CSV table of C-alpha atoms in Angstrom, one decimal:
chain,number,residue,atom,x,y,z
A,149,UNK,CA,-139.3,66.4,-165.6
A,150,UNK,CA,-139.4,69.6,-167.6
A,151,UNK,CA,-141.1,70.3,-170.9
A,152,UNK,CA,-139.6,71.8,-174.0
A,153,UNK,CA,-141.2,72.4,-177.4
A,154,UNK,CA,-138.3,71.2,-179.4
A,155,UNK,CA,-135.3,69.2,-178.1
A,156,UNK,CA,-132.3,68.8,-180.4
A,157,UNK,CA,-129.8,66.0,-179.7
A,158,UNK,CA,-126.4,67.1,-180.9
A,159,UNK,CA,-124.9,70.6,-181.2
A,160,UNK,CA,-123.0,70.3,-184.4
A,161,UNK,CA,-123.8,72.3,-187.6
A,162,UNK,CA,-127.0,70.3,-188.1
A,163,UNK,CA,-128.2,70.7,-184.5
A,164,UNK,CA,-127.4,74.4,-184.3
A,165,UNK,CA,-129.2,75.0,-187.6
A,166,UNK,CA,-132.2,73.0,-186.4
A,167,UNK,CA,-132.4,75.2,-183.3
A,168,UNK,CA,-132.4,78.3,-185.5
A,169,UNK,CA,-135.0,76.9,-187.8
A,170,UNK,CA,-137.3,75.7,-185.0
A,171,UNK,CA,-137.3,79.1,-183.2
A,172,UNK,CA,-137.9,81.0,-186.4
A,173,UNK,CA,-140.8,78.7,-187.2
A,174,UNK,CA,-142.6,79.5,-184.0
A,175,UNK,CA,-141.3,77.0,-181.3
A,176,UNK,CA,-141.3,78.9,-178.0
A,177,UNK,CA,-138.7,76.8,-176.2
A,178,UNK,CA,-135.8,75.1,-178.1
A,179,UNK,CA,-133.0,73.3,-176.3
A,180,UNK,CA,-129.8,71.9,-177.9
A,181,UNK,CA,-128.1,69.1,-175.9
A,182,UNK,CA,-124.4,68.8,-176.7
A,183,UNK,CA,-122.1,66.3,-174.9
A,184,UNK,CA,-118.9,68.2,-175.5
A,185,UNK,CA,-117.9,71.4,-173.5
A,186,UNK,CA,-118.5,73.5,-176.6
A,187,UNK,CA,-121.1,73.3,-179.3
A,188,UNK,CA,-120.0,73.1,-182.9
A,189,UNK,CA,-119.3,69.3,-183.1
A,190,UNK,CA,-116.5,68.1,-185.2
A,191,UNK,CA,-116.1,71.6,-186.7
A,192,UNK,CA,-114.1,72.7,-183.6
A,193,UNK,CA,-111.2,70.4,-184.5
A,194,UNK,CA,-111.3,71.0,-188.3
A,195,UNK,CA,-109.0,74.0,-188.4
A,196,UNK,CA,-108.6,73.8,-192.2
A,197,UNK,CA,-110.6,76.1,-194.5
A,198,UNK,CA,-113.2,75.1,-197.1
A,199,UNK,CA,-116.3,75.5,-195.0
A,200,UNK,CA,-119.1,78.0,-195.6
A,201,UNK,CA,-119.0,78.2,-199.4
A,202,UNK,CA,-122.7,77.4,-199.7
A,203,UNK,CA,-124.1,78.8,-196.5
A,204,UNK,CA,-122.1,82.0,-196.1
A,205,UNK,CA,-120.6,82.5,-199.6
A,206,UNK,CA,-117.1,82.7,-198.2
A,207,UNK,CA,-114.3,80.3,-197.2
A,208,UNK,CA,-114.2,79.6,-193.4
A,209,UNK,CA,-112.3,77.3,-191.1
A,210,UNK,CA,-114.3,74.8,-189.1
A,211,UNK,CA,-114.1,76.8,-185.8
A,212,UNK,CA,-115.2,79.9,-187.7
A,213,UNK,CA,-118.2,78.1,-189.2
A,214,UNK,CA,-119.1,76.8,-185.8
A,215,UNK,CA,-118.9,80.2,-184.3
A,216,UNK,CA,-121.3,81.6,-186.8
A,217,UNK,CA,-123.7,78.7,-186.5
A,218,UNK,CA,-123.7,79.0,-182.7
A,219,UNK,CA,-124.3,82.7,-182.7
A,220,UNK,CA,-127.2,82.3,-185.1
A,221,UNK,CA,-128.9,79.7,-182.9
A,222,UNK,CA,-128.4,81.9,-179.8
A,223,UNK,CA,-129.7,85.0,-181.6
A,224,UNK,CA,-132.8,83.1,-182.6
A,225,UNK,CA,-133.5,82.5,-178.9
A,226,UNK,CA,-132.4,78.8,-178.6
A,227,UNK,CA,-130.8,77.5,-175.4
A,228,UNK,CA,-127.6,75.4,-175.7
A,229,UNK,CA,-126.7,73.1,-172.9
A,230,UNK,CA,-123.2,71.7,-173.2
A,231,UNK,CA,-121.7,68.8,-171.2
A,232,UNK,CA,-125.0,67.1,-171.6
A,233,UNK,CA,-124.8,63.4,-172.7
A,234,UNK,CA,-128.1,62.1,-174.0
A,235,UNK,CA,-128.5,58.5,-172.8
A,236,UNK,CA,-132.2,57.9,-173.7
A,237,UNK,CA,-135.0,58.8,-176.0
A,238,UNK,CA,-138.4,57.1,-175.9
A,239,UNK,CA,-141.1,56.8,-178.7
A,240,UNK,CA,-143.1,59.4,-176.7
A,241,UNK,CA,-140.1,61.8,-177.0
A,242,UNK,CA,-138.9,61.7,-173.4
A,243,UNK,CA,-135.2,62.6,-173.5
A,244,UNK,CA,-132.8,61.6,-170.7
A,245,UNK,CA,-129.4,63.3,-170.4
A,246,UNK,CA,-126.6,63.2,-167.9
A,247,UNK,CA,-125.4,66.8,-167.1
A,248,UNK,CA,-123.0,68.5,-164.7
A,249,UNK,CA,-126.0,69.2,-162.4
A,250,UNK,CA,-127.3,65.5,-162.5
A,251,UNK,CA,-129.8,63.5,-164.4
A,252,UNK,CA,-132.1,65.6,-166.7
A,253,UNK,CA,-135.4,64.4,-168.1
A,254,UNK,CA,-137.3,66.4,-170.7
A,255,UNK,CA,-140.7,65.8,-172.3
A,256,UNK,CA,-140.2,67.2,-175.9
A,257,UNK,CA,-143.1,68.3,-178.1
A,258,UNK,CA,-140.8,67.3,-181.0
A,259,UNK,CA,-137.2,66.1,-181.2
A,260,UNK,CA,-134.5,66.4,-183.8
A,261,UNK,CA,-131.7,63.9,-184.1
A,262,UNK,CA,-128.5,65.7,-185.1
A,263,UNK,CA,-126.0,63.1,-183.7
A,264,UNK,CA,-123.6,63.1,-186.6
A,265,UNK,CA,-121.4,60.1,-187.4
A,266,UNK,CA,-118.4,58.2,-186.2
A,267,UNK,CA,-115.4,56.6,-187.9
A,268,UNK,CA,-114.8,53.0,-188.8
A,269,UNK,CA,-112.1,51.5,-186.6
A,270,UNK,CA,-109.5,48.9,-187.1
A,271,UNK,CA,-111.9,46.3,-185.7
A,272,UNK,CA,-114.5,47.2,-188.3
A,273,UNK,CA,-112.1,46.4,-191.2
A,274,UNK,CA,-110.3,43.5,-189.5
A,275,UNK,CA,-106.7,44.3,-190.1
A,276,UNK,CA,-104.6,41.3,-188.9
A,277,UNK,CA,-101.4,41.6,-187.0
A,278,UNK,CA,-100.2,42.7,-183.5
A,279,UNK,CA,-101.9,45.4,-181.5
A,280,UNK,CA,-99.2,48.1,-181.0
A,281,UNK,CA,-99.7,51.7,-180.1
A,282,UNK,CA,-99.7,54.1,-183.0
A,283,UNK,CA,-102.9,53.1,-184.8
A,284,UNK,CA,-105.4,55.9,-184.9
A,285,UNK,CA,-108.5,56.8,-186.8
A,286,UNK,CA,-107.9,60.0,-188.7
A,287,UNK,CA,-110.4,62.0,-186.7
A,288,UNK,CA,-108.8,60.9,-183.4
A,289,UNK,CA,-105.4,62.1,-184.7
A,290,UNK,CA,-107.0,65.3,-185.8
A,291,UNK,CA,-108.5,65.9,-182.4
A,292,UNK,CA,-105.2,65.1,-180.6
A,293,UNK,CA,-103.2,67.5,-182.8
A,294,UNK,CA,-105.6,70.3,-183.3
A,295,UNK,CA,-107.1,70.6,-179.8
A,296,UNK,CA,-104.6,69.0,-177.4
A,297,UNK,CA,-101.2,69.8,-179.1
A,298,UNK,CA,-100.2,66.2,-179.2
A,299,UNK,CA,-98.2,64.9,-182.1
A,300,UNK,CA,-99.3,61.4,-183.1
A,301,UNK,CA,-96.2,60.2,-184.9
A,302,UNK,CA,-93.2,60.9,-187.1
A,303,UNK,CA,-93.4,58.4,-190.0
A,304,UNK,CA,-97.0,57.9,-191.0
A,305,UNK,CA,-98.9,55.7,-193.4
A,306,UNK,CA,-102.6,56.5,-194.2
A,307,UNK,CA,-105.1,53.8,-195.0
A,308,UNK,CA,-108.0,55.0,-197.0
A,309,UNK,CA,-108.6,58.2,-199.0
A,310,UNK,CA,-111.5,59.7,-197.1
A,311,UNK,CA,-111.4,63.5,-196.7
A,312,UNK,CA,-110.3,63.5,-193.1
A,313,UNK,CA,-107.4,61.2,-193.9
A,314,UNK,CA,-106.3,63.4,-196.8
A,315,UNK,CA,-106.6,66.6,-194.7
A,316,UNK,CA,-104.5,65.0,-192.0
A,317,UNK,CA,-101.8,64.0,-194.5
A,318,UNK,CA,-101.3,67.7,-195.1
A,319,UNK,CA,-101.6,68.6,-191.4
A,320,UNK,CA,-98.9,66.1,-190.5
A,321,UNK,CA,-96.5,67.3,-193.2
A,322,UNK,CA,-97.0,70.9,-192.1
A,323,UNK,CA,-96.2,69.8,-188.5
A,324,UNK,CA,-92.9,68.2,-189.6
A,325,UNK,CA,-93.9,64.5,-189.9
A,326,UNK,CA,-93.2,62.3,-192.9
A,327,UNK,CA,-96.3,60.9,-194.6
A,328,UNK,CA,-94.9,58.0,-196.5
A,329,UNK,CA,-98.0,57.1,-198.6
A,330,UNK,CA,-101.8,56.8,-198.7
A,331,UNK,CA,-103.3,53.4,-199.7
A,332,UNK,CA,-106.8,53.0,-201.1
A,333,UNK,CA,-108.4,49.7,-201.8
A,334,UNK,CA,-110.6,51.1,-204.6
A,335,UNK,CA,-109.5,52.1,-208.1
A,336,UNK,CA,-110.3,55.8,-207.3
A,337,UNK,CA,-110.0,57.9,-204.1
A,338,UNK,CA,-113.2,58.3,-202.0
A,339,UNK,CA,-112.3,61.9,-201.1
A,340,UNK,CA,-112.9,65.2,-202.9
A,341,UNK,CA,-110.8,66.0,-205.9
A,342,UNK,CA,-109.6,69.3,-204.3
A,343,UNK,CA,-108.4,67.4,-201.3
A,344,UNK,CA,-106.4,64.9,-203.3
A,345,UNK,CA,-104.8,67.8,-205.2
A,346,UNK,CA,-104.0,70.1,-202.2
A,347,UNK,CA,-103.3,67.5,-199.5
A,348,UNK,CA,-101.4,64.8,-201.4
A,349,UNK,CA,-100.2,66.2,-204.8
A,350,UNK,CA,-99.1,69.5,-203.2
A,351,UNK,CA,-96.6,67.6,-201.0
A,352,UNK,CA,-95.7,64.7,-203.3
A,353,UNK,CA,-97.3,62.1,-201.1
A,354,UNK,CA,-97.7,58.8,-203.1
A,355,UNK,CA,-101.3,57.5,-203.5
A,356,UNK,CA,-101.5,53.7,-204.1
A,357,UNK,CA,-104.8,52.6,-205.5
A,358,UNK,CA,-106.2,49.0,-205.3
A,359,UNK,CA,-103.9,48.6,-202.2
A,360,UNK,CA,-104.5,47.9,-198.6
A,361,UNK,CA,-102.8,47.1,-195.3
A,362,UNK,CA,-102.6,43.3,-194.8
A,363,UNK,CA,-100.5,43.1,-191.6
A,364,UNK,CA,-99.1,45.2,-188.8
A,365,UNK,CA,-95.8,44.8,-187.1
A,366,UNK,CA,-94.5,45.9,-183.7
A,367,UNK,CA,-95.0,45.2,-180.0
A,368,UNK,CA,-95.3,48.3,-177.9
A,369,UNK,CA,-95.2,50.7,-180.8
A,370,UNK,CA,-96.0,50.2,-184.5
A,371,UNK,CA,-92.9,49.5,-186.4
A,372,UNK,CA,-94.2,48.8,-189.9
A,373,UNK,CA,-97.2,47.8,-192.1
A,374,UNK,CA,-97.5,45.4,-194.9
A,375,UNK,CA,-99.1,46.7,-198.0
A,376,UNK,CA,-100.6,44.4,-200.7
A,377,UNK,CA,-102.1,45.1,-204.1
A,378,UNK,CA,-105.6,43.9,-204.7
A,379,UNK,CA,-107.2,42.2,-207.7
A,380,UNK,CA,-110.5,43.0,-209.3
A,381,UNK,CA,-112.3,41.0,-206.6
A,382,UNK,CA,-110.6,43.0,-203.8
A,383,UNK,CA,-108.4,40.1,-202.8
A,384,UNK,CA,-104.6,40.5,-202.1
A,385,UNK,CA,-102.4,39.5,-205.0
A,386,UNK,CA,-99.9,36.9,-203.9
A,387,UNK,CA,-96.3,38.2,-204.1
A,388,UNK,CA,-97.4,41.8,-204.2
A,389,UNK,CA,-96.7,42.4,-200.4
A,390,UNK,CA,-94.1,45.0,-199.3
A,391,UNK,CA,-93.3,46.3,-195.9
A,392,UNK,CA,-93.2,50.0,-195.1
A,393,UNK,CA,-91.4,51.0,-191.9
A,394,UNK,CA,-93.5,53.5,-190.0
A,395,UNK,CA,-94.5,54.4,-186.4
A,396,UNK,CA,-98.1,55.5,-187.1
A,397,UNK,CA,-101.0,54.3,-189.1
A,398,UNK,CA,-104.1,56.5,-189.7
A,399,UNK,CA,-107.3,55.0,-190.7
A,400,UNK,CA,-109.6,56.9,-193.0
A,401,UNK,CA,-111.9,54.1,-194.1
A,402,UNK,CA,-115.4,55.5,-193.8
A,403,UNK,CA,-118.0,57.1,-191.6
A,404,UNK,CA,-121.1,55.6,-190.0
A,405,UNK,CA,-124.1,57.6,-188.8
A,406,UNK,CA,-124.3,57.7,-185.0
A,407,UNK,CA,-127.8,56.4,-184.1
A,408,UNK,CA,-127.7,54.5,-180.8
A,409,UNK,CA,-130.1,57.0,-179.2
A,410,UNK,CA,-132.4,56.8,-182.2
A,411,UNK,CA,-132.6,53.1,-182.0
A,412,UNK,CA,-133.8,53.3,-178.4
A,413,UNK,CA,-136.8,55.3,-179.6
A,414,UNK,CA,-137.6,52.7,-182.3
A,415,UNK,CA,-136.5,54.8,-185.2
A,416,UNK,CA,-136.1,52.7,-188.3
A,417,UNK,CA,-132.4,52.6,-189.5
A,418,UNK,CA,-131.0,51.8,-192.9
A,419,UNK,CA,-129.4,48.3,-192.4
A,420,UNK,CA,-126.6,49.2,-194.9
A,421,UNK,CA,-125.6,52.6,-193.6
A,422,UNK,CA,-127.0,52.8,-190.1
A,423,UNK,CA,-128.6,56.1,-191.1
A,424,UNK,CA,-132.0,57.2,-189.7
A,425,UNK,CA,-134.7,56.5,-192.4
A,426,UNK,CA,-136.8,59.6,-193.0
A,427,UNK,CA,-139.5,60.7,-195.4
A,428,UNK,CA,-139.1,63.8,-197.6
A,429,UNK,CA,-139.9,66.0,-194.6
A,430,UNK,CA,-137.0,64.5,-192.6
A,431,UNK,CA,-139.4,62.9,-190.2
A,432,UNK,CA,-138.4,59.4,-189.0
A,433,UNK,CA,-140.6,56.4,-188.5
A,434,UNK,CA,-141.4,57.8,-185.0
A,435,UNK,CA,-143.9,60.7,-185.3
A,436,UNK,CA,-142.5,64.0,-184.1
A,437,UNK,CA,-138.9,62.7,-184.3
A,438,UNK,CA,-136.9,64.2,-187.1
A,439,UNK,CA,-133.3,63.6,-188.3
A,440,UNK,CA,-130.8,65.6,-190.3
A,441,UNK,CA,-127.3,65.7,-191.5
A,442,UNK,CA,-124.8,62.9,-190.9
A,443,UNK,CA,-127.1,61.0,-188.6
A,444,UNK,CA,-129.3,60.4,-191.6
A,445,UNK,CA,-126.7,60.2,-194.4
A,446,UNK,CA,-123.0,61.2,-194.5
A,447,UNK,CA,-122.7,64.4,-196.5
A,448,UNK,CA,-119.7,66.1,-198.1
A,449,UNK,CA,-120.1,69.5,-196.6
A,450,UNK,CA,-121.1,71.0,-193.3
A,451,UNK,CA,-123.1,73.5,-195.4
A,452,UNK,CA,-125.4,70.7,-196.7
A,453,UNK,CA,-125.8,69.5,-193.1
A,454,UNK,CA,-126.9,73.0,-192.1
A,455,UNK,CA,-129.5,73.2,-194.9
A,456,UNK,CA,-131.0,69.9,-193.7
A,457,UNK,CA,-130.9,71.1,-190.1
A,458,UNK,CA,-132.8,74.2,-190.9
A,459,UNK,CA,-135.6,72.2,-192.6
A,460,UNK,CA,-135.7,69.6,-189.8
A,461,UNK,CA,-136.0,72.3,-187.1
A,462,UNK,CA,-138.7,74.1,-189.0
A,463,UNK,CA,-140.6,70.9,-189.5
A,464,UNK,CA,-140.3,70.0,-185.8
A,465,UNK,CA,-141.9,73.3,-184.9
A,466,UNK,CA,-144.6,72.7,-187.6
A,467,UNK,CA,-145.4,69.3,-186.2
A,468,UNK,CA,-145.8,70.8,-182.8
A,469,UNK,CA,-148.0,73.6,-184.1
A,470,UNK,CA,-150.0,71.2,-186.4
A,471,UNK,CA,-148.9,73.1,-189.5
A,472,UNK,CA,-148.0,71.6,-193.0
A,473,UNK,CA,-144.4,70.3,-193.2
A,474,UNK,CA,-142.0,71.4,-195.9
A,475,UNK,CA,-140.0,69.0,-198.1
A,476,UNK,CA,-136.2,68.8,-197.8
A,477,UNK,CA,-134.5,71.1,-200.4
A,478,UNK,CA,-132.8,69.3,-203.2
A,479,UNK,CA,-129.5,71.2,-202.7
A,480,UNK,CA,-128.7,69.1,-199.7
A,481,UNK,CA,-127.5,66.2,-201.9
A,482,UNK,CA,-123.7,65.6,-202.3
A,483,UNK,CA,-122.5,67.6,-205.3
A,484,UNK,CA,-118.7,67.9,-204.9
A,485,UNK,CA,-116.4,66.3,-207.5
A,486,UNK,CA,-114.7,63.2,-206.0
A,487,UNK,CA,-111.8,61.0,-207.1
A,488,UNK,CA,-108.6,61.7,-209.0
A,489,UNK,CA,-108.1,65.2,-210.4
A,490,UNK,CA,-108.4,65.0,-214.2
A,491,UNK,CA,-105.1,65.1,-216.1
A,492,UNK,CA,-104.4,68.5,-217.6
A,493,UNK,CA,-107.1,70.2,-215.5
A,494,UNK,CA,-107.2,72.4,-212.4
A,495,UNK,CA,-110.0,71.7,-209.9
A,496,UNK,CA,-111.3,75.0,-208.6
A,497,UNK,CA,-111.9,75.3,-204.9
A,498,UNK,CA,-113.7,78.6,-204.8
A,499,UNK,CA,-117.2,77.1,-204.8
A,500,UNK,CA,-118.9,73.7,-204.4
A,501,UNK,CA,-119.2,73.2,-208.1
A,502,UNK,CA,-115.5,72.3,-208.3
A,503,UNK,CA,-115.1,73.3,-211.9
A,504,UNK,CA,-112.4,71.4,-213.9
A,505,UNK,CA,-110.6,74.2,-215.7
A,506,UNK,CA,-108.0,73.9,-218.4
A,507,UNK,CA,-105.5,76.8,-218.6
A,508,UNK,CA,-103.2,77.3,-221.6
A,509,UNK,CA,-99.8,79.0,-221.9
A,510,UNK,CA,-101.4,82.1,-223.5
A,511,UNK,CA,-103.4,82.9,-220.3
A,512,UNK,CA,-106.7,81.6,-221.4
A,513,UNK,CA,-108.9,79.2,-219.5
A,514,UNK,CA,-111.8,77.0,-220.4
A,515,UNK,CA,-114.3,75.0,-218.3
A,516,UNK,CA,-114.7,77.7,-215.6
A,517,UNK,CA,-118.2,78.6,-214.5
A,518,UNK,CA,-117.3,82.2,-213.5
A,519,UNK,CA,-114.5,84.8,-213.9
A,520,UNK,CA,-113.1,83.9,-210.4
A,521,UNK,CA,-112.6,80.4,-211.6
A,522,UNK,CA,-110.5,81.5,-214.5
A,523,UNK,CA,-108.4,83.8,-212.2
A,524,UNK,CA,-107.9,80.9,-209.8
A,525,UNK,CA,-106.8,78.5,-212.6
A,526,UNK,CA,-104.3,81.0,-214.1
A,527,UNK,CA,-102.8,81.7,-210.7
A,528,UNK,CA,-102.5,77.9,-210.1
A,529,UNK,CA,-100.7,77.6,-213.3
A,530,UNK,CA,-98.2,80.3,-212.6
A,531,UNK,CA,-97.6,80.4,-208.9
A,532,UNK,CA,-100.0,78.4,-206.7
A,533,UNK,CA,-101.1,79.9,-203.4
A,534,UNK,CA,-102.8,78.5,-200.3
A,535,UNK,CA,-104.3,79.9,-197.2
A,536,UNK,CA,-102.2,78.5,-194.3
A,537,UNK,CA,-104.2,77.2,-191.4
A,538,UNK,CA,-102.7,75.9,-188.2
A,539,UNK,CA,-102.7,76.4,-184.4
A,540,UNK,CA,-100.5,78.5,-182.1
A,541,UNK,CA,-99.7,77.8,-178.5
A,542,UNK,CA,-101.0,80.1,-175.8
A,543,UNK,CA,-99.4,80.9,-172.5
A,544,UNK,CA,-102.1,79.0,-170.6
A,545,UNK,CA,-101.4,75.8,-172.6
A,546,UNK,CA,-104.4,76.1,-174.9
A,547,UNK,CA,-104.3,76.2,-178.7
A,548,UNK,CA,-105.7,79.0,-180.9
A,549,UNK,CA,-106.7,78.1,-184.4
A,550,UNK,CA,-105.3,80.7,-186.8
A,551,UNK,CA,-105.0,81.3,-190.6
A,552,UNK,CA,-103.2,83.7,-192.9
A,553,UNK,CA,-105.3,86.7,-193.9
A,554,UNK,CA,-104.7,85.9,-197.6
A,555,UNK,CA,-103.3,83.0,-199.6
A,556,UNK,CA,-99.5,82.7,-199.5
A,557,UNK,CA,-97.1,80.9,-201.9
A,558,UNK,CA,-97.6,77.2,-201.7
A,559,UNK,CA,-93.9,76.4,-202.1
A,560,UNK,CA,-93.1,78.3,-198.9
A,561,UNK,CA,-95.7,76.7,-196.6
A,562,UNK,CA,-93.2,74.5,-194.8
A,563,UNK,CA,-90.8,77.4,-194.2
A,564,UNK,CA,-93.7,79.5,-192.8
A,565,UNK,CA,-94.7,76.7,-190.5
A,566,UNK,CA,-91.2,76.5,-189.2
A,567,UNK,CA,-91.4,80.1,-188.2
A,568,UNK,CA,-94.7,79.7,-186.5
A,569,UNK,CA,-94.0,76.5,-184.6
A,570,UNK,CA,-92.1,78.0,-181.7
A,571,UNK,CA,-94.3,81.1,-181.2
A,572,UNK,CA,-96.4,81.3,-178.0
A,573,UNK,CA,-99.2,83.8,-177.7
A,574,UNK,CA,-100.5,85.5,-174.6
A,575,UNK,CA,-103.6,84.0,-172.9
A,576,UNK,CA,-105.5,87.3,-173.4
A,577,UNK,CA,-108.9,87.0,-175.3
A,578,UNK,CA,-108.3,87.0,-179.1
A,579,UNK,CA,-111.7,87.2,-180.8
A,580,UNK,CA,-112.2,85.7,-184.2
A,581,UNK,CA,-110.5,87.9,-186.9
A,582,UNK,CA,-108.0,89.5,-184.5
A,583,UNK,CA,-104.6,90.0,-186.0
A,584,UNK,CA,-102.3,87.9,-183.7
A,585,UNK,CA,-99.1,88.3,-185.9
A,586,UNK,CA,-98.5,91.3,-188.2
A,587,UNK,CA,-97.0,90.2,-191.5
A,588,UNK,CA,-94.6,87.6,-190.0
A,589,UNK,CA,-93.4,86.4,-193.4
A,590,UNK,CA,-92.7,89.8,-194.9
A,591,UNK,CA,-95.2,89.3,-197.8
A,592,UNK,CA,-98.1,91.4,-196.6
A,593,UNK,CA,-100.1,88.5,-195.1
A,594,UNK,CA,-101.1,88.7,-191.4
A,595,UNK,CA,-101.9,85.7,-189.1
A,596,UNK,CA,-105.4,86.1,-187.6
A,597,UNK,CA,-107.4,84.3,-185.0
A,598,UNK,CA,-109.8,81.8,-186.6
A,599,UNK,CA,-112.0,80.9,-183.6
């Protein structure tokens, strides 16, 4: 058994930030254990932009954010061990992990739980019907498409209006699929306003509220779903059923904190959310074991996860060194506007405030918190633009996340995707920010590496 001052379980944005925080607070040895082959967690498959607005004051894709977080942890002197699946944690902070080299046991001076969250599955919401292929959680579909170049279906229905489902609606449309509708059992969407606007409204995808899937049809492959409207009590209204022919159903019906390892150590969990219960210092019920990010409470932004991770890491080091702990900063709470975009308003995407701006025909805007917000709203009113994010195939079979160097006309996104779909890049290294295609659309926008 080896000893380490601070062991961090999970190498996503929270874990990487905790490593940086622990090292900067005086921990001599800090080890991040990550079960995947690359640290960064879910960010590596989130090729869309919108990350980094709080932490880095700029808009990044998920892989770009992961790259910065990883480099910060390494620069601070932390060690990151990938391919390390943690299978045990005791109340005395003995960590057991399965690695490529065999079983690893570590006595930690302090530990940080940064295990993230998982998706609710079909079994969790008990959809009746047959059990055909073609039913995926939205995150699984995202992983298959964005990291393995596998198309999940051609005619898609989305159940739930969580952010991953909304983002996958756009991704599927850009890759040539039909997204027939999104159904949400509640009277308002659960995702962010900006995602409802840019992922559904941009592409004319219908959103059915107070509606859910009440049956599945198909034997080997999904052939259709039955949608039913719901009453005020959430029960299907008789006679409201309609069948939608489709070959794929994506589930975006909620996230659950991942805390099986925490439970082994006796960490108290919230019975409603499964999140690790912590005090204001992010310390759990087990002394010396801290928790941050989505393992504690599902948050809107990776930026908020990072803020919590930094505090958890610093407090883990402070516990080890017998120093006073610092309280969690208030800005880690969810702050983004959720639900339906307001009629007659434009939801700004340039910062987490998500200002609701009204623009008139005379070129004047109200409701913006800054001049950039006014500029964005007026542009949206005249000729909306979007940063196009996608993946390009490489000669070795891998995928490279890319994005346009500037926003491009929204109405041409599908045309631009058609041009990019059959391009294959060389297998040569292409560091983040490298121009991989020079002005392919003839509008002055390059395509650059985003990983």
